[in-house]
Amino acid sequence: MKPIEILEEQLKSLEGEFLAKYLEKGMKASGDWGRSLENKVSSSSNGINGVLKANDYSQQLETGRKKGAYPDIDAIEKWIVDKGIGSNIEKKISVSSLAFLIARKIAREGWKREKYGGVDLISEVATPQRMQSIIDKVGQGYVVTITDEIIKAFKGISV
């Protein structure tokens, strides 16, 4: 297997593990975050690069959110609907009013993820040991490729 294929396989595996951890921690509302996971592998003269991307709010899922600026109220409204909270609050408060109140509380106090299913969504999967394992596996592929190229080069030499 070529190094680029090994890296693609490893990133796909990480993607699946992130999704499993996301579900295990009860973080799914709309499922947008899980669907946003995307990996890209490319090669250049400097080697191969792998990137695993997800929605911009991934950091908040990992660590929470500091107090300060208001979060996106539209996103909170969508979360309220996706979680099924909207149908439970009918005739008591509008979804937009509840979203504003949630946003205001987050702006004042921040949001501590550990109160809602745990933290470390990313760091429990992308451990230093796991990252080193990926590097080692991709590196082994490079060693095989380089060895093959050296053997081919020597076979082309006539003595």
PDB file of N, CA and C in Angstrom, residues 10-113:
ATOM      1  N   GLN A  10      -6.118   5.862   7.287  1.00  0.00           N
ATOM      2  CA  GLN A  10      -6.023   6.276   8.687  1.00  0.00           C
ATOM      3  C   GLN A  10      -6.955   7.455   8.994  1.00  0.00           C
ATOM      4  N   LEU A  11      -7.029   8.424   8.094  1.00  0.00           N
ATOM      5  CA  LEU A  11      -7.922   9.561   8.308  1.00  0.00           C
ATOM      6  C   LEU A  11      -9.383   9.128   8.247  1.00  0.00           C
ATOM      7  N   LYS A  12      -9.700   8.193   7.377  1.00  0.00           N
ATOM      8  CA  LYS A  12     -11.066   7.663   7.307  1.00  0.00           C
ATOM      9  C   LYS A  12     -11.417   6.958   8.617  1.00  0.00           C
ATOM     10  N   SER A  13     -10.463   6.241   9.173  1.00  0.00           N
ATOM     11  CA  SER A  13     -10.673   5.572  10.452  1.00  0.00           C
ATOM     12  C   SER A  13     -10.891   6.599  11.569  1.00  0.00           C
ATOM     13  N   LEU A  14     -10.082   7.651  11.588  1.00  0.00           N
ATOM     14  CA  LEU A  14     -10.253   8.727  12.577  1.00  0.00           C
ATOM     15  C   LEU A  14     -11.634   9.359  12.447  1.00  0.00           C
ATOM     16  N   GLU A  15     -12.051   9.587  11.216  1.00  0.00           N
ATOM     17  CA  GLU A  15     -13.363  10.173  10.947  1.00  0.00           C
ATOM     18  C   GLU A  15     -14.468   9.324  11.596  1.00  0.00           C
ATOM     19  N   GLY A  16     -14.383   8.013  11.411  1.00  0.00           N
ATOM     20  CA  GLY A  16     -15.363   7.110  12.005  1.00  0.00           C
ATOM     21  C   GLY A  16     -15.312   7.125  13.524  1.00  0.00           C
ATOM     22  N   GLU A  17     -14.117   7.215  14.083  1.00  0.00           N
ATOM     23  CA  GLU A  17     -13.980   7.255  15.539  1.00  0.00           C
ATOM     24  C   GLU A  17     -14.517   8.565  16.117  1.00  0.00           C
ATOM     25  N   PHE A  18     -14.279   9.674  15.416  1.00  0.00           N
ATOM     26  CA  PHE A  18     -14.839  10.953  15.863  1.00  0.00           C
ATOM     27  C   PHE A  18     -16.365  10.892  15.872  1.00  0.00           C
ATOM     28  N   LEU A  19     -16.927  10.340  14.821  1.00  0.00           N
ATOM     29  CA  LEU A  19     -18.384  10.226  14.729  1.00  0.00           C
ATOM     30  C   LEU A  19     -18.933   9.340  15.856  1.00  0.00           C
ATOM     31  N   ALA A  20     -18.280   8.230  16.118  1.00  0.00           N
ATOM     32  CA  ALA A  20     -18.720   7.330  17.193  1.00  0.00           C
ATOM     33  C   ALA A  20     -18.655   8.032  18.553  1.00  0.00           C
ATOM     34  N   LYS A  21     -17.600   8.784  18.804  1.00  0.00           N
ATOM     35  CA  LYS A  21     -17.444   9.496  20.080  1.00  0.00           C
ATOM     36  C   LYS A  21     -18.501  10.589  20.205  1.00  0.00           C
ATOM     37  N   TYR A  22     -18.791  11.265  19.107  1.00  0.00           N
ATOM     38  CA  TYR A  22     -19.819  12.319  19.042  1.00  0.00           C
ATOM     39  C   TYR A  22     -21.187  11.742  19.425  1.00  0.00           C
ATOM     40  N   LEU A  23     -21.494  10.581  18.913  1.00  0.00           N
ATOM     41  CA  LEU A  23     -22.761   9.925  19.242  1.00  0.00           C
ATOM     42  C   LEU A  23     -22.750   9.392  20.670  1.00  0.00           C
ATOM     43  N   GLU A  24     -21.639   8.790  21.081  1.00  0.00           N
ATOM     44  CA  GLU A  24     -21.512   8.230  22.432  1.00  0.00           C
ATOM     45  C   GLU A  24     -21.708   9.310  23.504  1.00  0.00           C
ATOM     46  N   LYS A  25     -21.220  10.513  23.246  1.00  0.00           N
ATOM     47  CA  LYS A  25     -21.319  11.601  24.215  1.00  0.00           C
ATOM     48  C   LYS A  25     -22.667  12.323  24.149  1.00  0.00           C
ATOM     49  N   GLY A  26     -23.547  11.891  23.247  1.00  0.00           N
ATOM     50  CA  GLY A  26     -24.868  12.500  23.158  1.00  0.00           C
ATOM     51  C   GLY A  26     -24.849  13.915  22.606  1.00  0.00           C
ATOM     52  N   MET A  27     -23.901  14.200  21.746  1.00  0.00           N
ATOM     53  CA  MET A  27     -23.750  15.553  21.221  1.00  0.00           C
ATOM     54  C   MET A  27     -24.605  15.811  19.980  1.00  0.00           C
ATOM     55  N   LYS A  28     -25.144  14.781  19.397  1.00  0.00           N
ATOM     56  CA  LYS A  28     -25.879  14.934  18.140  1.00  0.00           C
ATOM     57  C   LYS A  28     -27.204  15.661  18.370  1.00  0.00           C
ATOM     58  N   ALA A  29     -27.415  16.700  17.585  1.00  0.00           N
ATOM     59  CA  ALA A  29     -28.719  17.380  17.535  1.00  0.00           C
ATOM     60  C   ALA A  29     -29.222  17.198  16.115  1.00  0.00           C
ATOM     61  N   SER A  30     -28.698  17.995  15.185  1.00  0.00           N
ATOM     62  CA  SER A  30     -29.100  17.870  13.786  1.00  0.00           C
ATOM     63  C   SER A  30     -28.263  16.825  13.052  1.00  0.00           C
ATOM     64  N   GLY A  31     -27.087  16.550  13.578  1.00  0.00           N
ATOM     65  CA  GLY A  31     -26.167  15.656  12.884  1.00  0.00           C
ATOM     66  C   GLY A  31     -25.253  16.383  11.929  1.00  0.00           C
ATOM     67  N   ASP A  32     -25.376  17.721  11.865  1.00  0.00           N
ATOM     68  CA  ASP A  32     -24.548  18.511  10.950  1.00  0.00           C
ATOM     69  C   ASP A  32     -23.059  18.297  11.198  1.00  0.00           C
ATOM     70  N   TRP A  33     -22.669  18.263  12.485  1.00  0.00           N
ATOM     71  CA  TRP A  33     -21.245  18.121  12.777  1.00  0.00           C
ATOM     72  C   TRP A  33     -20.724  16.803  12.212  1.00  0.00           C
ATOM     73  N   GLY A  34     -21.427  15.723  12.440  1.00  0.00           N
ATOM     74  CA  GLY A  34     -20.998  14.427  11.929  1.00  0.00           C
ATOM     75  C   GLY A  34     -20.910  14.397  10.410  1.00  0.00           C
ATOM     76  N   ARG A  35     -21.883  15.032   9.765  1.00  0.00           N
ATOM     77  CA  ARG A  35     -21.874  15.078   8.297  1.00  0.00           C
ATOM     78  C   ARG A  35     -20.783  16.006   7.770  1.00  0.00           C
ATOM     79  N   SER A  36     -20.321  16.937   8.597  1.00  0.00           N
ATOM     80  CA  SER A  36     -19.312  17.891   8.139  1.00  0.00           C
ATOM     81  C   SER A  36     -17.908  17.299   8.132  1.00  0.00           C
ATOM     82  N   LEU A  37     -17.718  16.164   8.801  1.00  0.00           N
ATOM     83  CA  LEU A  37     -16.386  15.554   8.831  1.00  0.00           C
ATOM     84  C   LEU A  37     -15.935  15.234   7.407  1.00  0.00           C
ATOM     85  N   GLU A  38     -14.749  15.680   7.086  1.00  0.00           N
ATOM     86  CA  GLU A  38     -14.224  15.492   5.736  1.00  0.00           C
ATOM     87  C   GLU A  38     -12.710  15.402   5.809  1.00  0.00           C
ATOM     88  N   ASN A  39     -12.161  14.414   5.139  1.00  0.00           N
ATOM     89  CA  ASN A  39     -10.703  14.322   5.116  1.00  0.00           C
ATOM     90  C   ASN A  39     -10.196  14.510   3.699  1.00  0.00           C
ATOM     91  N   LYS A  40      -9.033  15.128   3.620  1.00  0.00           N
ATOM     92  CA  LYS A  40      -8.396  15.359   2.317  1.00  0.00           C
ATOM     93  C   LYS A  40      -6.925  15.005   2.445  1.00  0.00           C
ATOM     94  N   VAL A  41      -6.442  14.268   1.482  1.00  0.00           N
ATOM     95  CA  VAL A  41      -5.039  13.889   1.436  1.00  0.00           C
ATOM     96  C   VAL A  41      -4.496  14.341   0.085  1.00  0.00           C
ATOM     97  N   SER A  42      -3.329  14.958   0.120  1.00  0.00           N
ATOM     98  CA  SER A  42      -2.703  15.410  -1.121  1.00  0.00           C
ATOM     99  C   SER A  42      -1.204  15.173  -1.027  1.00  0.00           C
ATOM    100  N   SER A  43      -0.576  15.170  -2.177  1.00  0.00           N
ATOM    101  CA  SER A  43       0.878  15.010  -2.188  1.00  0.00           C
ATOM    102  C   SER A  43       1.490  16.180  -2.934  1.00  0.00           C
ATOM    103  N   SER A  44       2.699  16.487  -2.534  1.00  0.00           N
ATOM    104  CA  SER A  44       3.457  17.553  -3.188  1.00  0.00           C
ATOM    105  C   SER A  44       4.922  17.161  -3.145  1.00  0.00           C
ATOM    106  N   SER A  45       5.769  18.032  -3.608  1.00  0.00           N
ATOM    107  CA  SER A  45       7.203  17.734  -3.584  1.00  0.00           C
ATOM    108  C   SER A  45       7.738  17.657  -2.154  1.00  0.00           C
ATOM    109  N   ASN A  46       7.000  18.213  -1.199  1.00  0.00           N
ATOM    110  CA  ASN A  46       7.415  18.177   0.208  1.00  0.00           C
ATOM    111  C   ASN A  46       6.917  16.935   0.942  1.00  0.00           C
ATOM    112  N   GLY A  47       6.160  16.095   0.295  1.00  0.00           N
ATOM    113  CA  GLY A  47       5.621  14.900   0.935  1.00  0.00           C
ATOM    114  C   GLY A  47       4.118  14.835   0.781  1.00  0.00           C
ATOM    115  N   ILE A  48       3.454  14.161   1.721  1.00  0.00           N
ATOM    116  CA  ILE A  48       2.001  14.068   1.673  1.00  0.00           C
ATOM    117  C   ILE A  48       1.412  14.812   2.861  1.00  0.00           C
ATOM    118  N   ASN A  49       0.240  15.358   2.651  1.00  0.00           N
ATOM    119  CA  ASN A  49      -0.465  16.098   3.683  1.00  0.00           C
ATOM    120  C   ASN A  49      -1.849  15.516   3.861  1.00  0.00           C
ATOM    121  N   GLY A  50      -2.268  15.434   5.103  1.00  0.00           N
ATOM    122  CA  GLY A  50      -3.618  14.972   5.402  1.00  0.00           C
ATOM    123  C   GLY A  50      -4.301  15.969   6.314  1.00  0.00           C
ATOM    124  N   VAL A  51      -5.544  16.265   6.024  1.00  0.00           N
ATOM    125  CA  VAL A  51      -6.329  17.197   6.825  1.00  0.00           C
ATOM    126  C   VAL A  51      -7.687  16.566   7.090  1.00  0.00           C
ATOM    127  N   LEU A  52      -8.124  16.645   8.333  1.00  0.00           N
ATOM    128  CA  LEU A  52      -9.462  16.198   8.708  1.00  0.00           C
ATOM    129  C   LEU A  52     -10.188  17.436   9.202  1.00  0.00           C
ATOM    130  N   LYS A  53     -11.260  17.815   8.506  1.00  0.00           N
ATOM    131  CA  LYS A  53     -11.977  19.042   8.824  1.00  0.00           C
ATOM    132  C   LYS A  53     -13.381  18.737   9.316  1.00  0.00           C
ATOM    133  N   ALA A  54     -13.916  19.698  10.074  1.00  0.00           N
ATOM    134  CA  ALA A  54     -15.296  19.617  10.552  1.00  0.00           C
ATOM    135  C   ALA A  54     -15.814  21.043  10.704  1.00  0.00           C
ATOM    136  N   ASN A  55     -17.072  21.181  11.092  1.00  0.00           N
ATOM    137  CA  ASN A  55     -17.675  22.506  11.266  1.00  0.00           C
ATOM    138  C   ASN A  55     -16.836  23.382  12.190  1.00  0.00           C
ATOM    139  N   ASP A  56     -16.992  24.697  12.020  1.00  0.00           N
ATOM    140  CA  ASP A  56     -16.220  25.668  12.793  1.00  0.00           C
ATOM    141  C   ASP A  56     -16.412  25.554  14.296  1.00  0.00           C
ATOM    142  N   TYR A  57     -17.533  25.029  14.743  1.00  0.00           N
ATOM    143  CA  TYR A  57     -17.788  24.975  16.179  1.00  0.00           C
ATOM    144  C   TYR A  57     -17.192  23.735  16.860  1.00  0.00           C
ATOM    145  N   SER A  58     -16.325  23.034  16.180  1.00  0.00           N
ATOM    146  CA  SER A  58     -15.694  21.844  16.761  1.00  0.00           C
ATOM    147  C   SER A  58     -14.977  22.157  18.066  1.00  0.00           C
ATOM    148  N   GLN A  59     -14.309  23.290  18.121  1.00  0.00           N
ATOM    149  CA  GLN A  59     -13.587  23.654  19.335  1.00  0.00           C
ATOM    150  C   GLN A  59     -14.537  23.788  20.524  1.00  0.00           C
ATOM    151  N   GLN A  60     -15.740  24.334  20.283  1.00  0.00           N
ATOM    152  CA  GLN A  60     -16.709  24.456  21.370  1.00  0.00           C
ATOM    153  C   GLN A  60     -17.191  23.085  21.842  1.00  0.00           C
ATOM    154  N   LEU A  61     -17.279  22.127  20.937  1.00  0.00           N
ATOM    155  CA  LEU A  61     -17.663  20.777  21.337  1.00  0.00           C
ATOM    156  C   LEU A  61     -16.567  20.136  22.184  1.00  0.00           C
ATOM    157  N   GLU A  62     -15.344  20.546  21.958  1.00  0.00           N
ATOM    158  CA  GLU A  62     -14.209  20.012  22.710  1.00  0.00           C
ATOM    159  C   GLU A  62     -14.077  20.672  24.083  1.00  0.00           C
ATOM    160  N   THR A  63     -14.130  21.991  24.118  1.00  0.00           N
ATOM    161  CA  THR A  63     -13.768  22.701  25.351  1.00  0.00           C
ATOM    162  C   THR A  63     -14.861  23.581  25.929  1.00  0.00           C
ATOM    163  N   GLY A  64     -15.940  23.784  25.199  1.00  0.00           N
ATOM    164  CA  GLY A  64     -16.955  24.725  25.649  1.00  0.00           C
ATOM    165  C   GLY A  64     -16.712  26.086  24.997  1.00  0.00           C
ATOM    166  N   ARG A  65     -17.291  27.124  25.604  1.00  0.00           N
ATOM    167  CA  ARG A  65     -17.179  28.461  25.018  1.00  0.00           C
ATOM    168  C   ARG A  65     -16.991  29.473  26.144  1.00  0.00           C
ATOM    169  N   LYS A  66     -16.065  30.386  25.949  1.00  0.00           N
ATOM    170  CA  LYS A  66     -15.826  31.433  26.940  1.00  0.00           C
ATOM    171  C   LYS A  66     -16.931  32.472  26.870  1.00  0.00           C
ATOM    172  N   LYS A  67     -17.160  33.138  27.985  1.00  0.00           N
ATOM    173  CA  LYS A  67     -18.141  34.223  27.983  1.00  0.00           C
ATOM    174  C   LYS A  67     -17.603  35.369  27.136  1.00  0.00           C
ATOM    175  N   GLY A  68     -18.509  36.220  26.719  1.00  0.00           N
ATOM    176  CA  GLY A  68     -18.114  37.351  25.874  1.00  0.00           C
ATOM    177  C   GLY A  68     -19.164  37.607  24.824  1.00  0.00           C
ATOM    178  N   ALA A  69     -18.790  37.464  23.586  1.00  0.00           N
ATOM    179  CA  ALA A  69     -19.674  37.765  22.468  1.00  0.00           C
ATOM    180  C   ALA A  69     -20.847  36.777  22.397  1.00  0.00           C
ATOM    181  N   TYR A  70     -21.937  37.260  21.812  1.00  0.00           N
ATOM    182  CA  TYR A  70     -23.115  36.417  21.595  1.00  0.00           C
ATOM    183  C   TYR A  70     -22.815  35.369  20.532  1.00  0.00           C
ATOM    184  N   PRO A  71     -23.248  34.138  20.768  1.00  0.00           N
ATOM    185  CA  PRO A  71     -23.147  33.131  19.711  1.00  0.00           C
ATOM    186  C   PRO A  71     -24.222  33.388  18.644  1.00  0.00           C
ATOM    187  N   ASP A  72     -24.139  32.657  17.559  1.00  0.00           N
ATOM    188  CA  ASP A  72     -25.085  32.787  16.449  1.00  0.00           C
ATOM    189  C   ASP A  72     -26.482  32.339  16.894  1.00  0.00           C
ATOM    190  N   ILE A  73     -27.412  33.274  16.972  1.00  0.00           N
ATOM    191  CA  ILE A  73     -28.769  32.971  17.449  1.00  0.00           C
ATOM    192  C   ILE A  73     -29.501  32.058  16.470  1.00  0.00           C
ATOM    193  N   ASP A  74     -29.276  32.245  15.166  1.00  0.00           N
ATOM    194  CA  ASP A  74     -29.915  31.362  14.182  1.00  0.00           C
ATOM    195  C   ASP A  74     -29.495  29.906  14.390  1.00  0.00           C
ATOM    196  N   ALA A  75     -28.209  29.698  14.706  1.00  0.00           N
ATOM    197  CA  ALA A  75     -27.721  28.337  14.951  1.00  0.00           C
ATOM    198  C   ALA A  75     -28.376  27.755  16.205  1.00  0.00           C
ATOM    199  N   ILE A  76     -28.590  28.592  17.214  1.00  0.00           N
ATOM    200  CA  ILE A  76     -29.244  28.121  18.434  1.00  0.00           C
ATOM    201  C   ILE A  76     -30.705  27.784  18.151  1.00  0.00           C
ATOM    202  N   GLU A  77     -31.379  28.588  17.338  1.00  0.00           N
ATOM    203  CA  GLU A  77     -32.766  28.275  16.952  1.00  0.00           C
ATOM    204  C   GLU A  77     -32.825  26.919  16.253  1.00  0.00           C
ATOM    205  N   LYS A  78     -31.890  26.692  15.336  1.00  0.00           N
ATOM    206  CA  LYS A  78     -31.848  25.420  14.615  1.00  0.00           C
ATOM    207  C   LYS A  78     -31.611  24.273  15.604  1.00  0.00           C
ATOM    208  N   TRP A  79     -30.709  24.478  16.563  1.00  0.00           N
ATOM    209  CA  TRP A  79     -30.424  23.456  17.569  1.00  0.00           C
ATOM    210  C   TRP A  79     -31.684  23.141  18.385  1.00  0.00           C
ATOM    211  N   ILE A  80     -32.430  24.177  18.769  1.00  0.00           N
ATOM    212  CA  ILE A  80     -33.670  23.996  19.547  1.00  0.00           C
ATOM    213  C   ILE A  80     -34.655  23.116  18.771  1.00  0.00           C
ATOM    214  N   VAL A  81     -34.814  23.405  17.507  1.00  0.00           N
ATOM    215  CA  VAL A  81     -35.728  22.634  16.662  1.00  0.00           C
ATOM    216  C   VAL A  81     -35.212  21.204  16.478  1.00  0.00           C
ATOM    217  N   ASP A  82     -33.904  21.071  16.142  1.00  0.00           N
ATOM    218  CA  ASP A  82     -33.319  19.749  15.898  1.00  0.00           C
ATOM    219  C   ASP A  82     -33.374  18.849  17.120  1.00  0.00           C
ATOM    220  N   LYS A  83     -33.231  19.404  18.285  1.00  0.00           N
ATOM    221  CA  LYS A  83     -33.273  18.632  19.531  1.00  0.00           C
ATOM    222  C   LYS A  83     -34.701  18.293  19.947  1.00  0.00           C
ATOM    223  N   GLY A  84     -35.685  18.860  19.256  1.00  0.00           N
ATOM    224  CA  GLY A  84     -37.071  18.588  19.597  1.00  0.00           C
ATOM    225  C   GLY A  84     -37.594  19.431  20.744  1.00  0.00           C
ATOM    226  N   ILE A  85     -36.822  20.426  21.143  1.00  0.00           N
ATOM    227  CA  ILE A  85     -37.228  21.296  22.249  1.00  0.00           C
ATOM    228  C   ILE A  85     -38.359  22.216  21.805  1.00  0.00           C
ATOM    229  N   GLY A  86     -38.350  22.603  20.543  1.00  0.00           N
ATOM    230  CA  GLY A  86     -39.362  23.519  20.011  1.00  0.00           C
ATOM    231  C   GLY A  86     -40.780  23.026  20.225  1.00  0.00           C
ATOM    232  N   SER A  87     -40.998  21.743  20.022  1.00  0.00           N
ATOM    233  CA  SER A  87     -42.360  21.205  20.201  1.00  0.00           C
ATOM    234  C   SER A  87     -42.759  21.148  21.674  1.00  0.00           C
ATOM    235  N   ASN A  88     -41.780  21.094  22.562  1.00  0.00           N
ATOM    236  CA  ASN A  88     -42.070  21.052  24.004  1.00  0.00           C
ATOM    237  C   ASN A  88     -42.379  22.425  24.598  1.00  0.00           C
ATOM    238  N   ILE A  89     -41.985  23.482  23.906  1.00  0.00           N
ATOM    239  CA  ILE A  89     -42.177  24.819  24.473  1.00  0.00           C
ATOM    240  C   ILE A  89     -43.318  25.580  23.816  1.00  0.00           C
ATOM    241  N   GLU A  90     -44.001  24.945  22.857  1.00  0.00           N
ATOM    242  CA  GLU A  90     -45.111  25.609  22.174  1.00  0.00           C
ATOM    243  C   GLU A  90     -46.080  26.218  23.172  1.00  0.00           C
ATOM    244  N   LYS A  91     -46.566  27.394  22.851  1.00  0.00           N
ATOM    245  CA  LYS A  91     -47.539  28.135  23.653  1.00  0.00           C
ATOM    246  C   LYS A  91     -46.956  28.684  24.957  1.00  0.00           C
ATOM    247  N   LYS A  92     -45.671  28.438  25.241  1.00  0.00           N
ATOM    248  CA  LYS A  92     -45.043  28.974  26.443  1.00  0.00           C
ATOM    249  C   LYS A  92     -44.081  30.106  26.087  1.00  0.00           C
ATOM    250  N   ILE A  93     -43.246  29.867  25.060  1.00  0.00           N
ATOM    251  CA  ILE A  93     -42.263  30.842  24.616  1.00  0.00           C
ATOM    252  C   ILE A  93     -41.928  30.508  23.163  1.00  0.00           C
ATOM    253  N   SER A  94     -41.615  31.520  22.393  1.00  0.00           N
ATOM    254  CA  SER A  94     -41.266  31.261  20.989  1.00  0.00           C
ATOM    255  C   SER A  94     -39.845  30.724  20.908  1.00  0.00           C
ATOM    256  N   VAL A  95     -39.583  30.010  19.831  1.00  0.00           N
ATOM    257  CA  VAL A  95     -38.252  29.465  19.601  1.00  0.00           C
ATOM    258  C   VAL A  95     -37.231  30.598  19.537  1.00  0.00           C
ATOM    259  N   SER A  96     -37.571  31.700  18.860  1.00  0.00           N
ATOM    260  CA  SER A  96     -36.627  32.809  18.742  1.00  0.00           C
ATOM    261  C   SER A  96     -36.349  33.459  20.095  1.00  0.00           C
ATOM    262  N   SER A  97     -37.367  33.564  20.954  1.00  0.00           N
ATOM    263  CA  SER A  97     -37.154  34.138  22.288  1.00  0.00           C
ATOM    264  C   SER A  97     -36.267  33.221  23.129  1.00  0.00           C
ATOM    265  N   LEU A  98     -36.525  31.929  23.064  1.00  0.00           N
ATOM    266  CA  LEU A  98     -35.701  30.993  23.816  1.00  0.00           C
ATOM    267  C   LEU A  98     -34.257  31.031  23.304  1.00  0.00           C
ATOM    268  N   ALA A  99     -34.091  31.086  21.989  1.00  0.00           N
ATOM    269  CA  ALA A  99     -32.746  31.153  21.407  1.00  0.00           C
ATOM    270  C   ALA A  99     -32.014  32.403  21.896  1.00  0.00           C
ATOM    271  N   PHE A 100     -32.728  33.533  21.953  1.00  0.00           N
ATOM    272  CA  PHE A 100     -32.110  34.766  22.452  1.00  0.00           C
ATOM    273  C   PHE A 100     -31.689  34.600  23.915  1.00  0.00           C
ATOM    274  N   LEU A 101     -32.540  34.012  24.734  1.00  0.00           N
ATOM    275  CA  LEU A 101     -32.215  33.827  26.153  1.00  0.00           C
ATOM    276  C   LEU A 101     -31.002  32.903  26.331  1.00  0.00           C
ATOM    277  N   ILE A 102     -30.942  31.847  25.535  1.00  0.00           N
ATOM    278  CA  ILE A 102     -29.799  30.931  25.594  1.00  0.00           C
ATOM    279  C   ILE A 102     -28.526  31.659  25.169  1.00  0.00           C
ATOM    280  N   ALA A 103     -28.618  32.421  24.071  1.00  0.00           N
ATOM    281  CA  ALA A 103     -27.456  33.162  23.580  1.00  0.00           C
ATOM    282  C   ALA A 103     -26.982  34.171  24.624  1.00  0.00           C
ATOM    283  N   ARG A 104     -27.925  34.843  25.262  1.00  0.00           N
ATOM    284  CA  ARG A 104     -27.563  35.836  26.279  1.00  0.00           C
ATOM    285  C   ARG A 104     -26.849  35.162  27.457  1.00  0.00           C
ATOM    286  N   LYS A 105     -27.364  34.026  27.878  1.00  0.00           N
ATOM    287  CA  LYS A 105     -26.731  33.300  28.992  1.00  0.00           C
ATOM    288  C   LYS A 105     -25.321  32.845  28.609  1.00  0.00           C
ATOM    289  N   ILE A 106     -25.162  32.333  27.391  1.00  0.00           N
ATOM    290  CA  ILE A 106     -23.832  31.913  26.927  1.00  0.00           C
ATOM    291  C   ILE A 106     -22.895  33.121  26.885  1.00  0.00           C
ATOM    292  N   ALA A 107     -23.392  34.260  26.398  1.00  0.00           N
ATOM    293  CA  ALA A 107     -22.559  35.462  26.332  1.00  0.00           C
ATOM    294  C   ALA A 107     -22.134  35.914  27.732  1.00  0.00           C
ATOM    295  N   ARG A 108     -23.022  35.779  28.699  1.00  0.00           N
ATOM    296  CA  ARG A 108     -22.722  36.209  30.078  1.00  0.00           C
ATOM    297  C   ARG A 108     -21.825  35.229  30.826  1.00  0.00           C
ATOM    298  N   GLU A 109     -22.118  33.927  30.672  1.00  0.00           N
ATOM    299  CA  GLU A 109     -21.463  32.926  31.520  1.00  0.00           C
ATOM    300  C   GLU A 109     -20.548  31.963  30.777  1.00  0.00           C
ATOM    301  N   GLY A 110     -20.635  31.943  29.469  1.00  0.00           N
ATOM    302  CA  GLY A 110     -19.925  30.920  28.714  1.00  0.00           C
ATOM    303  C   GLY A 110     -20.745  29.641  28.712  1.00  0.00           C
ATOM    304  N   TRP A 111     -20.192  28.602  28.152  1.00  0.00           N
ATOM    305  CA  TRP A 111     -20.873  27.309  28.085  1.00  0.00           C
ATOM    306  C   TRP A 111     -19.858  26.239  28.430  1.00  0.00           C
ATOM    307  N   LYS A 112     -20.116  25.524  29.481  1.00  0.00           N
ATOM    308  CA  LYS A 112     -19.184  24.509  29.953  1.00  0.00           C
ATOM    309  C   LYS A 112     -19.662  23.142  29.482  1.00  0.00           C
ATOM    310  N   ARG A 113     -18.975  22.633  28.507  1.00  0.00           N
ATOM    311  CA  ARG A 113     -19.355  21.385  27.848  1.00  0.00           C
ATOM    312  C   ARG A 113     -19.451  20.210  28.828  1.00  0.00           C
TER     313      ARG A 113
END
